[in-house]
Tab-separated table of C-alpha atoms and ligand atoms in Angstrom:
chain	number	residue	atom	x	y	z
X	1	MET	CA	-102.849	106.673	-95.489
X	2	LYS	CA	-99.653	108.479	-95.765
X	3	SER	CA	-99.447	109.066	-99.842
X	4	LYS	CA	-99.969	108.481	-102.707
X	5	ASP	CA	-96.769	107.080	-103.900
X	6	PRO	CA	-98.062	103.573	-105.041
X	7	ALA	CA	-95.515	101.394	-103.321
X	8	LEU	CA	-96.354	102.900	-100.007
X	9	GLU	CA	-100.557	102.730	-100.816
X	10	SER	CA	-100.272	98.882	-102.076
X	11	ALA	CA	-97.912	98.367	-98.874
X	12	TYR	CA	-100.275	99.831	-95.995
X	13	GLU	CA	-103.763	98.042	-98.165
X	14	VAL	CA	-101.940	94.820	-97.194
X	15	LEU	CA	-100.729	95.567	-93.305
X	16	GLN	CA	-104.864	98.003	-93.208
X	17	ASP	CA	-105.927	93.899	-94.162
X	18	ALA	CA	-103.908	92.333	-92.413
X	19	ILE	CA	-105.357	93.794	-88.329
X	20	PHE	CA	-108.265	92.220	-86.902
X	21	HIS	CA	-110.773	92.882	-84.257
X	22	TYR	CA	-112.043	91.132	-81.174
X	23	ARG	CA	-114.568	91.869	-79.489
X	24	GLY	CA	-115.429	95.135	-81.675
X	25	GLU	CA	-111.476	96.522	-80.074
X	26	PRO	CA	-108.310	96.543	-82.590
X	27	LEU	CA	-106.045	93.696	-81.372
X	28	GLY	CA	-103.221	93.011	-83.998
X	29	THR	CA	-102.461	91.171	-88.074
X	30	VAL	CA	-102.279	88.839	-88.990
X	31	ALA	CA	-99.305	87.049	-90.277
X	32	ALA	CA	-100.155	86.665	-94.006
X	33	ARG	CA	-104.131	87.274	-95.852
X	34	ASP	CA	-103.112	84.671	-98.710
X	35	PRO	CA	-105.739	83.495	-100.021
X	36	TYR	CA	-103.668	80.707	-100.234
X	37	LEU	CA	-101.516	80.152	-96.928
X	38	VAL	CA	-98.486	77.858	-96.823
X	39	ALA	CA	-99.913	77.233	-93.458
X	40	PRO	CA	-103.139	77.445	-91.019
X	41	ASN	CA	-101.323	79.458	-88.585
X	42	TYR	CA	-100.403	82.539	-90.697
X	43	GLU	CA	-104.252	83.232	-90.243
X	44	GLU	CA	-102.358	84.642	-87.256
X	45	CYS	CA	-100.935	87.045	-84.679
X	46	PHE	CA	-97.351	86.130	-84.906
X	47	VAL	CA	-96.279	88.290	-81.934
X	48	ARG	CA	-92.866	88.283	-83.578
X	49	ASP	CA	-93.953	89.916	-86.469
X	50	PHE	CA	-96.937	92.535	-85.083
X	51	VAL	CA	-93.286	94.661	-84.084
X	52	PRO	CA	-92.691	95.562	-87.177
X	53	SER	CA	-97.234	96.572	-87.532
X	54	ALA	CA	-97.062	98.353	-84.277
X	55	LEU	CA	-94.065	101.034	-84.881
X	56	VAL	CA	-95.425	101.893	-88.420
X	57	PHE	CA	-98.674	102.197	-85.788
X	58	LEU	CA	-96.852	104.337	-83.384
X	59	MET	CA	-95.359	106.173	-86.277
X	60	ASP	CA	-99.114	106.358	-87.489
X	61	GLY	CA	-100.273	108.111	-83.909
X	62	GLU	CA	-101.893	104.722	-84.118
X	63	SER	CA	-101.653	103.094	-80.005
X	64	THR	CA	-104.729	101.867	-79.444
X	65	ILE	CA	-103.953	98.893	-81.216
X	66	VAL	CA	-100.861	98.225	-79.409
X	67	ARG	CA	-101.787	98.926	-76.096
X	68	ASN	CA	-104.708	96.183	-77.040
X	69	PHE	CA	-101.785	93.861	-78.460
X	70	LEU	CA	-99.654	94.290	-74.892
X	71	ARG	CA	-102.327	93.926	-72.712
X	72	THR	CA	-103.534	90.865	-74.524
X	73	VAL	CA	-100.600	88.387	-74.733
X	74	LEU	CA	-99.775	89.641	-71.038
X	75	ASP	CA	-103.681	87.905	-70.033
X	76	LEU	CA	-102.577	84.581	-72.931
X	77	ARG	CA	-100.449	83.270	-70.297
X	78	ASP	CA	-102.739	81.784	-68.187
X	79	GLN	CA	-104.224	79.279	-70.537
X	80	GLN	CA	-100.639	77.680	-71.737
X	81	ARG	CA	-101.226	74.046	-71.674
X	82	VAL	CA	-99.713	71.498	-70.136
X	83	MET	CA	-97.438	70.089	-73.066
X	84	GLU	CA	-97.151	65.801	-74.201
X	85	GLY	CA	-97.407	66.221	-69.677
X	86	HIS	CA	-95.474	68.354	-68.218
X	87	GLN	CA	-96.093	71.741	-67.215
X	88	ARG	CA	-94.853	74.346	-68.161
X	89	ALA	CA	-92.819	77.566	-67.251
X	90	PRO	CA	-95.911	80.828	-66.854
X	91	GLY	CA	-93.011	83.311	-67.257
X	92	LEU	CA	-93.497	81.885	-71.608
X	93	MET	CA	-95.538	83.883	-74.062
X	94	PRO	CA	-97.298	82.909	-76.762
X	95	ALA	CA	-95.659	82.193	-80.365
X	96	SER	CA	-98.930	83.223	-81.808
X	97	PHE	CA	-103.039	83.652	-80.950
X	98	LYS	CA	-105.986	84.042	-82.780
X	99	VAL	CA	-109.720	84.562	-82.777
X	100	VAL	CA	-111.845	82.151	-83.025
X	101	VAL	CA	-115.634	82.481	-82.773
X	102	ASP	CA	-117.669	79.446	-81.107
X	103	GLY	CA	-120.761	77.864	-81.683
X	104	ASP	CA	-123.232	80.493	-80.239
X	105	GLY	CA	-121.410	83.433	-81.553
X	106	GLU	CA	-119.230	84.704	-78.911
X	107	GLU	CA	-115.394	85.614	-79.961
X	108	ARG	CA	-112.304	83.856	-77.916
X	109	LEU	CA	-109.190	83.923	-78.168
X	110	VAL	CA	-106.249	80.881	-78.679
X	111	ALA	CA	-103.069	80.868	-77.917
X	112	ASP	CA	-100.788	78.549	-79.477
X	113	PHE	CA	-97.392	77.601	-77.146
X	114	GLY	CA	-95.474	76.382	-79.544
X	115	ASP	CA	-98.330	73.074	-78.359
X	116	LEU	CA	-99.496	73.230	-81.678
X	117	ALA	CA	-96.294	74.699	-83.647
X	118	ILE	CA	-95.197	73.104	-86.991
X	119	GLY	CA	-92.137	71.487	-84.839
X	120	ARG	CA	-93.406	71.549	-81.124
X	121	VAL	CA	-91.291	74.666	-81.110
X	122	ALA	CA	-90.962	76.598	-77.895
X	123	PRO	CA	-90.905	80.414	-78.621
X	124	VAL	CA	-88.384	81.956	-76.077
X	125	ASP	CA	-88.044	85.362	-78.216
X	126	SER	CA	-91.810	86.593	-77.643
X	127	ALA	CA	-91.759	87.568	-74.224
X	128	LEU	CA	-88.658	89.511	-75.303
X	129	TRP	CA	-90.543	91.219	-78.174
X	130	TRP	CA	-92.885	91.723	-75.486
X	131	MET	CA	-91.208	93.627	-72.824
X	132	ILE	CA	-89.524	95.736	-76.213
X	133	LEU	CA	-92.625	96.276	-78.025
X	134	LEU	CA	-93.548	98.142	-73.549
X	135	ARG	CA	-90.515	100.177	-73.495
X	136	LEU	CA	-91.352	101.269	-77.791
X	137	TYR	CA	-94.719	102.042	-76.772
X	138	THR	CA	-94.080	103.787	-74.038
X	139	LEU	CA	-91.820	105.947	-74.720
X	140	THR	CA	-93.519	106.759	-78.220
X	141	THR	CA	-96.760	107.472	-76.314
X	142	GLY	CA	-95.643	108.448	-73.451
X	143	ASP	CA	-98.223	106.860	-71.915
X	144	ARG	CA	-97.070	104.629	-68.400
X	145	SER	CA	-100.338	103.566	-66.909
X	146	LEU	CA	-99.522	99.456	-69.123
X	147	VAL	CA	-96.081	99.079	-67.116
X	148	ASP	CA	-96.907	101.068	-64.435
X	149	SER	CA	-99.271	99.076	-63.854
X	150	PRO	CA	-99.619	95.880	-61.130
X	151	PRO	CA	-99.996	93.402	-63.480
X	152	PHE	CA	-97.306	94.489	-65.783
X	153	GLN	CA	-94.861	95.209	-63.372
X	154	GLU	CA	-95.945	91.343	-62.269
X	155	GLY	CA	-95.139	90.236	-66.148
X	156	ILE	CA	-92.420	92.237	-66.119
X	157	ARG	CA	-90.682	89.904	-62.986
X	158	THR	CA	-92.040	86.335	-64.191
X	159	THR	CA	-90.872	86.725	-67.504
X	160	LEU	CA	-87.408	88.318	-65.547
X	161	ASP	CA	-87.387	84.598	-63.484
X	162	LEU	CA	-87.864	82.295	-66.233
X	163	TYR	CA	-85.648	83.960	-68.575
X	164	LEU	CA	-82.979	84.187	-65.751
X	165	LYS	CA	-83.115	80.928	-64.017
X	166	GLU	CA	-80.213	78.910	-64.038
X	167	SER	CA	-79.810	75.730	-66.130
X	168	PHE	CA	-76.826	74.837	-67.080
X	169	GLU	CA	-74.983	78.062	-68.456
X	170	THR	CA	-71.376	78.368	-68.109
X	171	SER	CA	-71.768	81.698	-69.878
X	172	PRO	CA	-73.990	84.572	-69.098
X	173	ALA	CA	-75.215	83.932	-72.774
X	174	MET	CA	-78.856	82.691	-72.780
X	175	LEU	CA	-79.299	78.861	-73.335
X	176	VAL	CA	-81.880	77.462	-75.578
X	177	PRO	CA	-83.649	74.655	-77.590
X	178	ASP	CA	-83.039	74.468	-81.327
X	179	ALA	CA	-85.938	76.678	-83.953
X	180	SER	CA	-86.821	78.744	-80.488
X	181	PHE	CA	-86.818	82.553	-82.739
X	182	MET	CA	-87.884	83.783	-86.361
X	183	ILE	CA	-86.203	80.701	-87.440
X	184	ASP	CA	-88.820	78.112	-85.777
X	185	ARG	CA	-87.402	75.011	-87.391
X	186	ARG	CA	-84.511	72.939	-87.117
X	187	MET	CA	-81.239	74.563	-88.723
X	188	SER	CA	-78.788	74.183	-85.957
X	189	VAL	CA	-80.047	77.132	-83.838
X	190	TYR	CA	-79.730	75.268	-80.223
X	191	GLY	CA	-77.618	76.871	-77.804
X	192	HIS	CA	-76.247	80.305	-77.689
X	193	PRO	CA	-77.748	81.591	-81.137
X	194	LEU	CA	-76.666	85.149	-81.602
X	195	GLU	CA	-80.790	86.093	-82.211
X	196	ILE	CA	-81.790	85.582	-78.863
X	197	GLN	CA	-78.837	87.796	-77.618
X	198	ALA	CA	-79.510	90.230	-78.427
X	199	LEU	CA	-83.181	90.175	-77.693
X	200	PHE	CA	-82.344	89.447	-74.497
X	201	TYR	CA	-79.846	92.646	-73.736
X	202	ALA	CA	-82.287	94.884	-75.013
X	203	ALA	CA	-85.214	92.591	-72.306
X	204	LEU	CA	-82.886	92.780	-69.985
X	205	ARG	CA	-81.661	96.655	-70.427
X	206	THR	CA	-86.007	97.468	-70.688
X	207	ALA	CA	-86.001	95.678	-66.994
X	208	LEU	CA	-84.231	97.448	-65.786
X	209	ASP	CA	-85.675	101.450	-66.678
X	210	PHE	CA	-88.930	100.137	-65.892
X	211	LEU	CA	-88.931	98.353	-63.410
X	212	HIS	CA	-89.901	99.752	-59.537
X	213	PRO	CA	-86.789	100.646	-58.300
X	214	THR	CA	-88.573	99.286	-54.691
X	215	GLU	CA	-86.914	97.111	-51.666
X	216	GLY	CA	-89.015	93.990	-52.748
X	217	ASN	CA	-87.465	94.465	-56.591
X	218	ALA	CA	-83.408	95.123	-54.907
X	219	ARG	CA	-82.230	91.414	-55.623
X	220	LEU	CA	-84.007	91.389	-58.747
X	221	ARG	CA	-82.997	94.446	-60.274
X	222	LYS	CA	-79.503	93.577	-59.363
X	223	MET	CA	-79.866	90.160	-60.798
X	224	VAL	CA	-80.843	92.258	-63.934
X	225	LEU	CA	-77.780	94.408	-64.311
X	226	LYS	CA	-75.692	91.686	-63.184
X	227	ARG	CA	-76.565	90.045	-66.338
X	228	PHE	CA	-76.639	93.118	-68.411
X	229	GLN	CA	-72.986	93.645	-68.226
X	230	THR	CA	-71.541	90.592	-68.718
X	231	LEU	CA	-73.541	89.966	-71.774
X	232	ARG	CA	-72.790	93.217	-73.259
X	233	SER	CA	-68.852	92.235	-72.454
X	234	TYR	CA	-69.004	88.283	-73.405
X	235	VAL	CA	-70.570	88.918	-76.812
X	236	ARG	CA	-68.579	92.036	-77.804
X	237	ILE	CA	-65.798	89.946	-77.012
X	238	TYR	CA	-66.408	85.601	-77.703
X	239	TYR	CA	-68.909	86.880	-80.118
X	240	TRP	CA	-67.125	88.945	-82.428
X	241	LEU	CA	-64.767	88.226	-85.745
X	242	ASP	CA	-63.456	90.302	-87.663
X	243	LEU	CA	-59.676	89.625	-89.835
X	244	GLN	CA	-57.587	90.060	-86.519
X	245	ARG	CA	-59.735	87.987	-84.859
X	246	LEU	CA	-60.169	85.535	-87.026
X	247	ASN	CA	-56.150	85.544	-87.974
X	248	GLU	CA	-56.196	84.684	-83.996
X	249	ILE	CA	-58.300	82.216	-84.486
X	250	HIS	CA	-56.369	80.791	-87.505
X	251	ARG	CA	-53.075	80.277	-85.295
X	252	TYR	CA	-55.313	79.080	-81.974
X	253	HIS	CA	-54.223	76.170	-80.682
X	254	ALA	CA	-56.280	73.220	-78.662
X	255	GLU	CA	-56.742	71.877	-74.890
X	256	GLU	CA	-55.902	74.181	-73.625
X	257	PHE	CA	-56.808	73.883	-69.583
X	258	GLY	CA	-57.920	76.118	-66.500
X	259	HIS	CA	-57.536	79.559	-66.418
X	260	GLU	CA	-54.961	80.751	-68.096
X	261	ALA	CA	-56.339	79.302	-71.410
X	262	VAL	CA	-57.276	82.018	-74.424
X	263	ASN	CA	-58.604	79.414	-76.608
X	264	VAL	CA	-61.506	78.809	-74.286
X	265	PHE	CA	-64.617	77.082	-76.153
X	266	ASN	CA	-61.670	74.481	-77.144
X	267	ILE	CA	-62.263	76.003	-81.018
X	268	TYR	CA	-60.572	73.031	-83.081
X	269	PRO	CA	-58.448	76.255	-86.584
X	270	GLU	CA	-59.697	73.435	-88.703
X	271	SER	CA	-63.045	74.342	-88.296
X	272	ILE	CA	-62.874	78.276	-89.540
X	273	PRO	CA	-65.366	77.351	-93.425
X	274	ASP	CA	-62.866	78.109	-96.728
X	275	TRP	CA	-65.435	81.129	-97.253
X	276	LEU	CA	-64.117	83.281	-95.207
X	277	ASP	CA	-61.020	83.273	-96.015
X	278	GLY	CA	-61.246	87.270	-97.955
X	279	TRP	CA	-64.046	87.663	-97.305
X	280	LEU	CA	-63.454	90.499	-94.076
X	281	ASP	CA	-61.413	93.451	-94.768
X	282	ASN	CA	-59.511	95.954	-92.151
X	283	ASP	CA	-63.235	98.131	-91.622
X	284	THR	CA	-65.494	94.960	-91.311
X	285	GLY	CA	-67.081	92.968	-89.190
X	286	TYR	CA	-69.390	91.041	-87.440
X	287	PHE	CA	-70.927	88.563	-85.207
X	288	VAL	CA	-70.712	84.728	-85.159
X	289	GLY	CA	-74.015	83.106	-85.550
X	290	ASN	CA	-73.290	80.968	-82.467
X	291	LEU	CA	-70.937	79.916	-79.487
X	292	GLY	CA	-70.716	76.951	-77.474
X	293	PRO	CA	-67.637	74.413	-76.676
X	294	GLY	CA	-66.031	73.483	-79.084
X	295	ARG	CA	-68.090	75.096	-81.252
X	296	MET	CA	-67.725	79.057	-83.713
X	297	ASP	CA	-71.722	79.238	-85.452
X	298	PHE	CA	-69.602	81.448	-88.165
X	299	ARG	CA	-72.795	81.806	-90.245
X	300	HIS	CA	-73.835	85.498	-90.998
X	301	PHE	CA	-77.272	86.182	-89.140
X	302	ALA	CA	-78.819	89.710	-90.483
X	303	PHE	CA	-81.091	89.809	-87.617
X	304	GLY	CA	-79.147	89.188	-84.696
X	305	ASN	CA	-76.587	91.571	-86.176
X	306	LEU	CA	-79.012	94.598	-87.253
X	307	LEU	CA	-80.338	94.560	-83.535
X	308	ALA	CA	-77.314	94.302	-81.547
X	309	VAL	CA	-76.256	97.911	-84.196
X	310	ILE	CA	-79.456	98.914	-83.080
X	311	PHE	CA	-80.617	98.281	-79.603
X	312	GLY	CA	-76.113	99.325	-78.944
X	313	LEU	CA	-75.101	95.526	-78.015
X	314	ALA	CA	-72.512	96.669	-80.418
X	315	ALA	CA	-69.921	98.858	-79.535
X	316	PRO	CA	-70.147	102.158	-81.217
X	317	GLU	CA	-66.991	100.528	-83.579
X	318	GLN	CA	-68.564	97.305	-83.712
X	319	ALA	CA	-72.026	98.544	-85.563
X	320	GLN	CA	-70.175	100.490	-87.696
X	321	ARG	CA	-67.739	97.937	-89.340
X	322	ILE	CA	-71.153	95.600	-89.083
X	323	THR	CA	-73.197	98.181	-91.873
X	324	THR	CA	-70.204	97.977	-93.717
X	325	LEU	CA	-70.014	94.739	-94.568
X	326	TYR	CA	-73.378	95.129	-95.786
X	327	ASP	CA	-70.911	97.851	-98.310
X	328	ARG	CA	-68.149	95.506	-99.025
X	329	ARG	CA	-70.555	92.142	-99.661
X	330	TRP	CA	-73.481	93.305	-101.251
X	331	ASP	CA	-73.849	90.463	-103.070
X	332	ASP	CA	-73.417	87.945	-100.340
X	333	LEU	CA	-75.745	89.963	-98.157
X	334	VAL	CA	-78.356	91.832	-100.146
X	335	GLY	CA	-77.993	90.800	-103.780
X	336	HIS	CA	-81.225	91.495	-105.183
X	337	MET	CA	-83.603	91.414	-102.418
X	338	PRO	CA	-82.995	93.177	-98.772
X	339	VAL	CA	-81.951	90.988	-96.995
X	340	LYS	CA	-80.867	87.540	-96.706
X	341	ILE	CA	-81.509	85.711	-93.308
X	342	LEU	CA	-78.573	84.190	-93.685
X	343	PHE	CA	-74.952	83.601	-94.946
X	344	PRO	CA	-74.143	81.002	-96.456
X	345	ALA	CA	-76.680	78.390	-97.244
X	346	ALA	CA	-75.578	75.111	-95.442
X	347	GLU	CA	-75.808	72.730	-98.599
X	348	GLY	CA	-75.038	68.925	-99.495
X	349	LYS	CA	-74.885	66.715	-96.260
X	350	GLU	CA	-74.310	69.422	-94.436
X	351	TRP	CA	-78.087	70.766	-95.086
X	352	ALA	CA	-79.398	67.564	-95.280
X	353	PHE	CA	-77.927	66.697	-91.648
X	354	ILE	CA	-78.716	70.328	-89.484
X	355	THR	CA	-82.163	70.626	-91.358
X	356	GLY	CA	-83.223	67.198	-90.483
X	357	ASN	CA	-83.724	66.982	-94.740
X	358	ASP	CA	-86.152	69.771	-94.704
X	359	PRO	CA	-87.094	70.091	-97.820
X	360	LYS	CA	-88.896	73.416	-97.068
X	361	ASN	CA	-84.778	74.764	-96.073
X	362	VAL	CA	-83.251	73.530	-99.125
X	363	PRO	CA	-79.675	75.706	-99.824
X	364	TRP	CA	-80.652	79.573	-100.244
X	365	SER	CA	-83.662	79.593	-99.588
X	366	TYR	CA	-86.079	80.297	-96.531
X	367	HIS	CA	-84.584	80.209	-92.767
X	368	ASN	CA	-80.912	78.365	-95.092
X	369	GLY	CA	-79.995	81.748	-97.309
X	370	GLY	CA	-83.316	82.439	-98.431
X	371	SER	CA	-83.796	86.708	-98.669
X	372	TRP	CA	-86.768	88.492	-96.458
X	373	PRO	CA	-88.511	91.667	-96.793
X	374	ALA	CA	-89.516	91.860	-93.396
X	375	LEU	CA	-85.888	92.529	-92.278
X	376	LEU	CA	-86.200	95.410	-94.268
X	377	TRP	CA	-87.318	97.726	-91.135
X	378	ALA	CA	-83.691	96.527	-89.587
X	379	PHE	CA	-80.993	96.927	-92.101
X	380	THR	CA	-82.928	100.377	-92.561
X	381	GLY	CA	-82.274	101.611	-89.155
X	382	ALA	CA	-79.010	100.055	-88.516
X	383	ALA	CA	-77.627	101.593	-91.772
X	384	LEU	CA	-78.772	105.079	-91.027
X	385	LEU	CA	-77.807	104.796	-86.720
X	386	THR	CA	-74.763	104.472	-87.973
X	387	GLY	CA	-74.217	107.097	-90.474
X	388	ARG	CA	-75.057	104.973	-93.853
X	389	GLY	CA	-78.318	106.269	-95.389
X	390	ASP	CA	-76.343	105.134	-98.524
X	391	LEU	CA	-77.330	101.258	-97.983
X	392	ALA	CA	-80.763	102.260	-97.048
X	393	GLU	CA	-81.364	103.843	-100.198
X	394	ARG	CA	-79.903	101.069	-101.870
X	395	GLY	CA	-81.908	98.241	-100.442
X	396	LEU	CA	-85.200	100.794	-100.089
X	397	GLN	CA	-84.988	100.684	-104.472
X	398	LEU	CA	-84.641	97.145	-105.028
X	399	ALA	CA	-87.411	96.260	-101.974
X	400	THR	CA	-89.211	98.907	-104.805
X	401	GLN	CA	-88.933	97.794	-107.231
X	402	ARG	CA	-89.880	93.296	-106.434
X	403	LEU	CA	-92.122	94.082	-103.397
X	404	PRO	CA	-95.290	95.720	-104.788
X	405	THR	CA	-95.266	94.112	-108.263
X	406	ASP	CA	-94.108	90.474	-106.327
X	407	ASN	CA	-97.633	90.333	-104.175
X	408	TRP	CA	-95.807	91.232	-100.696
X	409	PRO	CA	-93.678	87.503	-100.895
X	410	GLU	CA	-92.986	86.487	-97.254
X	411	TYR	CA	-88.849	85.401	-98.712
X	412	TYR	CA	-87.143	84.766	-101.794
X	413	ASP	CA	-84.698	82.528	-103.210
X	414	GLY	CA	-81.847	81.578	-104.685
X	415	ARG	CA	-78.223	82.664	-103.991
X	416	HIS	CA	-78.342	86.257	-105.185
X	417	GLY	CA	-82.236	86.346	-104.076
X	418	GLY	CA	-83.770	87.230	-107.410
X	419	LEU	CA	-86.927	84.631	-107.040
X	420	ILE	CA	-89.784	84.778	-105.340
X	421	GLY	CA	-89.959	82.135	-102.604
X	422	ARG	CA	-91.072	78.625	-103.431
X	423	ARG	CA	-93.650	78.122	-100.947
X	424	ALA	CA	-93.629	81.293	-99.985
X	425	ASN	CA	-97.339	83.577	-98.875
X	426	TYR	CA	-98.277	86.164	-100.845
X	427	TYR	CA	-99.215	89.359	-98.699
X	428	GLN	CA	-96.942	88.383	-95.695
X	429	THR	CA	-97.497	91.733	-93.527
X	430	TRP	CA	-94.459	92.121	-92.272
X	431	SER	CA	-92.884	92.649	-95.343
X	432	ALA	CA	-95.529	95.344	-96.557
X	433	ALA	CA	-94.966	96.461	-92.621
X	434	ALA	CA	-91.105	96.658	-92.870
X	435	TYR	CA	-90.996	98.066	-96.057
X	436	ILE	CA	-93.039	101.069	-95.072
X	437	ILE	CA	-90.839	100.746	-91.599
X	438	ALA	CA	-88.515	101.619	-93.712
X	439	ARG	CA	-89.569	104.642	-96.643
X	440	ARG	CA	-90.691	106.512	-93.693
X	441	LEU	CA	-87.334	106.831	-91.592
X	442	LEU	CA	-85.898	107.813	-95.023
X	443	GLU	CA	-87.950	110.099	-95.927
X	444	ASP	CA	-90.447	111.777	-92.286
X	445	GLU	CA	-87.756	113.056	-89.281
X	446	ALA	CA	-90.432	112.233	-86.950
X	447	ALA	CA	-91.048	108.706	-88.027
X	448	PHE	CA	-87.384	108.005	-88.091
X	449	GLU	CA	-87.104	109.309	-83.936
X	450	VAL	CA	-90.524	106.693	-83.001
X	451	PHE	CA	-87.791	104.509	-84.386
X	452	ARG	CA	-85.068	105.306	-82.167
X	453	ASN	CA	-86.829	104.822	-79.204
X	454	LEU	CA	-85.728	100.941	-79.489
X	455	ALA	CA	-82.350	102.403	-79.353
X	456	PHE	CA	-80.327	103.069	-75.628
X	457	ASP	CA	-78.974	105.441	-73.798
X	458	GLU	CA	-74.989	104.293	-71.704
X	459	LEU	CA	-76.736	103.226	-68.647
X	460	ASP	CA	-75.467	105.669	-66.217
X	461	PRO	CA	-73.081	105.243	-63.975
X	462	GLU	CA	-74.474	106.576	-61.142
X	463	VAL	CA	-77.478	104.041	-61.589
X	464	GLU	CA	-75.569	101.522	-62.002
X	465	ALA	CA	-73.679	101.297	-58.289
X	466	HIS	CA	-76.836	102.114	-56.826
X	467	ILE	CA	-78.846	99.702	-57.959
X	468	LEU	CA	-75.355	96.651	-57.126
X	469	ALA	CA	-75.656	98.971	-53.886
X	470	SER	CA	-78.966	98.861	-53.118
H	501	GLC	C1	-92.286	81.380	-90.343
H	501	GLC	C2	-91.273	82.529	-89.385
H	501	GLC	C3	-91.465	82.834	-88.376
H	501	GLC	C4	-92.501	83.673	-88.307
H	501	GLC	C5	-93.729	82.828	-89.040
H	501	GLC	C6	-95.548	83.863	-89.642
H	501	GLC	O1	-93.026	80.234	-89.752
H	501	GLC	O2	-89.790	81.761	-89.754
H	501	GLC	O3	-90.195	83.662	-87.953
H	501	GLC	O4	-93.257	84.518	-87.169
H	501	GLC	O5	-93.507	82.407	-90.339
H	501	GLC	O6	-95.270	84.967	-90.579
């Protein structure tokens, strides 16, 4: 525990309480410790939820739990079961796992690859987070023994085999089913959601740094580099929306055929939502939520944008505009609790259609425009990386006022995020972990250096040329 400060102390208590052990070793953190959990799997360790916990542990020099976690998640791939009679890809990593104790008192681990989760959703983000965390661990601790070991090298390769497999994509963006990442319920986030592209980008970059440059890996490394380069320019160009782009789209001609087409996705200007008129100014912009044939999802998704800033998927000027947008549209994107997961909420018939009448995702609640303290770490980090410490402070102040007294809820409801989420757990681990990170980032330079390990330097052109030539 780092301080006598009551808010920070309370957050650390939640995090410590969430730690669980396996055969005597610390292994991970459960998603929430609410005695009245809204779903049984919140007792499990989710791969994505563990990332902010891991950041705290690494900032505090407690790397054993992170090391155990990375190993275990890799090993758990062997547990993949046939799902609905269908054999799934070996590169997939679990959404979550837990320790069960057999009748004879023996502990064993049971993983969920989406074969148990509500809605049977595919955890596409897990292996990407695993790669990102592996890099963070390695850079922070200097311990290369995991990443250089044959099982980890093989783990990276198997993941790449799956994630680079050609299916029906017509673009370098990765094609995924609905609900395959943090938003793990039907929410019209199928296709090419931004958050997956940001994670994919970081995982590809990680592979370039860590996959051994052996002869056997030469072809794979070349594929990774090409995808990485095209994905970067594709997202920077086609997902980007600012005032100038919006005006271009507003005046688009449709039905263009062939190589000369400007409106390549055949976006009809009539699909621009009314709220966008006057929402952007000359200094702001963001990446749209999704892109596909005849489809630009204009909703603002916080995590994808913040991760794009942190990982450097956003070009420097874009990153600046993304955080400036938070300043100009604070009431919409933050309100009383950082950070709104997406803006705006889908309402009425649109809500019924895109969520399948999901009562947990009613307008301005949960994934449909609810506010998620778990995103505070990414918000604070992105703000600091773009020189907007003022925004980071402002967000933290709101969080400090509410989170400890409200018992660390999972999410908040309402247009302005002023209400504790109706079905939110209390003592949600990543709400507390994200708060600790935000505090540490603002107060402690050494902690900020650990976080900086998530960012990437520009790839050396010589290295790029070398990989392409090999
Ligand atoms: C919810 C969230 C998901 C998270 C899980 C555990 O399902 O949508 O992102 O991993 O809860 O906290």
